């Protein structure tokens, strides 16, 4: 039976992660994500899981990958500066298809920036923070309840596709407390990584046995010795510099995402059918947008919202379709303008696409969204 | 009748337990089957100086999670009153501790001036429960949650062994407003 | 190769990438002999490395092997050991990998006393990138990035490990293989963090740049400059210049990290 309770965003993240099967957390304290480490330290040993505070963010990411290679579901949590430090090893996880969840609670940047205040400045870093072409999934919750659900989804997607999944939060969602009703554990769908068939005579850790682009994953300690390297490698897992090997690997890695967009991409449409102006948004800003839409509709203004739950892979299709229908698209973001470039690239050129950018450590307000909508409508 | 969105700001100096009071108020609302969101200021601001917790309570879903025009301001210090009274709703309720001398600048709302800190010190004998007395006063003045819910929420949050003390404090808060 | 050692190697991955005269093969061979002598189950061993010449060793060895990012071998290894304490975890690393980019992870692994054995292939130079100075390059030596002589002071890695809290610390050389194998056996057998520094040779870069002659000549230098801890105690500071002190510097039993965490789990679950 579900039961309503007041819960903080960071707390919901840990509850969701443990419900998803997280049994390992390595981290380093950083505001505004620290409660995630603290609650993991408290709650993981209760379920026989492991918590370790590492010497830095780089080590935390390394330890998470090491733990995942032994078969544990592993997570780390951080904010801007720490997210930057984790990037090299996120790339390692991406190349080696090591499932793991990285929570980034966005705060004001760049550099140390505004440690206690919200921002959405890592839309692009979450996608392209580590060097080289690589697959990654980024999902972003807009409420405490969704933080719980998305922590579970982050593990499920990561395990299913063997890619790092970034849970992109922001300070507003992380620190606010809100009513949530947790589902009964029996109702939660849990996905576990594919294991190799015991009958495989010679296990190739990077061989696409099933033709779905996702190799089954053995664990260190399972009895089958295998090699893992950050070098480009062939299906045996050993290094190769051959062009065709490199191409096959990168194509397969990217294909895991590209061939499963329907499953990975998730968004919510609010009052978009007749909307002349559509707000494309995510995270806490979506809450402001929703209030603005409710108030504007009372005034008879035809405005709607596409709230991105999955940010990467970017939901191009719905943006393209919407842009053919709507006159205006407004992209409010707590940054100087990041998501808007992707929206523009996906949208029909006839659609008027306008940003609403705030990068002062404060949540965009409903009044600001309303004012922008009216400005855009009146200008047209 | 469904209750519309109502915004509360609880303020004082860091260490007076107003963030805890905000959490308890939100939990009481949930016990009453309502929706609630609580948020607070973080960082140096939260330690010493003026500090605040904000709570939104509604029977409906809460879209925007931040307080923009508080309908209820509770404040225990002059510094917090000055800092947090600038954006109040016209038709607001301001619950003030009597120790605040300079309040003539307030030009709107209903002012409830009651000796919260004095009651904590003299009647209960523990200044630390001022936040619970304040909660009692706020609930009695606004009726935003039931007395049963706030009592249950208080008892669920306070340290073991201090339940009686806090119950007494809560009731003293009710009385300050109802007398 | 000795017949009984073949099972530890991935023969199809050989020959290795190391230059003629390089000491890395000797260290890798010694490690396999130590594992063989200890009669460890190879399906229970995980070998982890960072980046560099020495970090290529795991690719040739038939265990669970992990070739990580530069300097981070110990961070990954900590995750593996902590997640699965039953695994025997060995980190192979070079002087640059371990003491420069990985220096922070190294001292913290020492401090935690987590049951990992670290073998440091110390050839005093960055070989993979062709001859830059490392924190283990002696003062005054030449490197491509120290064309006028190195002014950096080098670490004494055994002292560093000891001070940081490692509970088993030893040093040997690629010339003194029987001693090296013995020290490796003791390190692997040790419960807690153990480190064996191996004075190694890089004839291609360190040797050429410093005009040290052939690999044989460099081995002879190792032979002649190695001195036991006991013998070193009798020498003055001046007399010790250029000497390599070998042997077991530290060996103590102290609470091990993963075992301590088991107690944390018991506490969290309401036990004692």
mmCIF file of N, CA and C in Angstrom, chain C residues 106-108 110-112 159-166:
data_model
loop_
_atom_site.group_PDB
_atom_site.id
_atom_site.type_symbol
_atom_site.label_atom_id
_atom_site.label_comp_id
_atom_site.label_asym_id
_atom_site.label_seq_id
_atom_site.Cartn_x
_atom_site.Cartn_y
_atom_site.Cartn_z
ATOM 1 N N UNK C 106 46.685 7.142 -4.441
ATOM 2 C CA UNK C 106 47.653 6.270 -3.786
ATOM 3 C C UNK C 106 47.687 6.513 -2.277
ATOM 4 N N UNK C 107 47.838 7.779 -1.876
ATOM 5 C CA UNK C 107 47.942 8.011 -0.420
ATOM 6 C C UNK C 107 46.640 7.662 0.301
ATOM 7 N N UNK C 108 45.513 7.838 -0.373
ATOM 8 C CA UNK C 108 44.249 7.529 0.309
ATOM 9 C C UNK C 108 43.987 6.029 0.373
ATOM 10 N N UNK C 110 46.422 3.913 0.736
ATOM 11 C CA UNK C 110 47.306 3.570 1.860
ATOM 12 C C UNK C 110 46.589 3.848 3.186
ATOM 13 N N UNK C 111 46.016 5.028 3.276
ATOM 14 C CA UNK C 111 45.369 5.478 4.511
ATOM 15 C C UNK C 111 44.208 4.566 4.910
ATOM 16 N N UNK C 112 43.407 4.154 3.929
ATOM 17 C CA UNK C 112 42.248 3.309 4.252
ATOM 18 C C UNK C 112 42.671 1.904 4.675
ATOM 19 N N UNK C 159 58.821 5.557 1.888
ATOM 20 C CA UNK C 159 58.542 6.441 3.027
ATOM 21 C C UNK C 159 57.154 7.053 2.899
ATOM 22 N N UNK C 160 56.815 7.433 1.667
ATOM 23 C CA UNK C 160 55.498 8.039 1.426
ATOM 24 C C UNK C 160 54.382 7.066 1.786
ATOM 25 N N UNK C 161 54.516 5.831 1.301
ATOM 26 C CA UNK C 161 53.482 4.819 1.555
ATOM 27 C C UNK C 161 53.361 4.545 3.052
ATOM 28 N N UNK C 162 54.499 4.432 3.696
ATOM 29 C CA UNK C 162 54.534 4.164 5.138
ATOM 30 C C UNK C 162 53.835 5.294 5.893
ATOM 31 N N UNK C 163 54.221 6.528 5.566
ATOM 32 C CA UNK C 163 53.645 7.680 6.264
ATOM 33 C C UNK C 163 52.144 7.804 6.002
ATOM 34 N N UNK C 164 51.708 7.376 4.803
ATOM 35 C CA UNK C 164 50.288 7.508 4.453
ATOM 36 C C UNK C 164 49.448 6.397 5.090
ATOM 37 N N UNK C 165 50.094 5.375 5.640
ATOM 38 C CA UNK C 165 49.330 4.360 6.365
ATOM 39 C C UNK C 165 49.322 2.978 5.766
ATOM 40 N N UNK C 166 50.087 2.751 4.697
ATOM 41 C CA UNK C 166 50.154 1.403 4.129
ATOM 42 C C UNK C 166 50.716 0.462 5.196
#
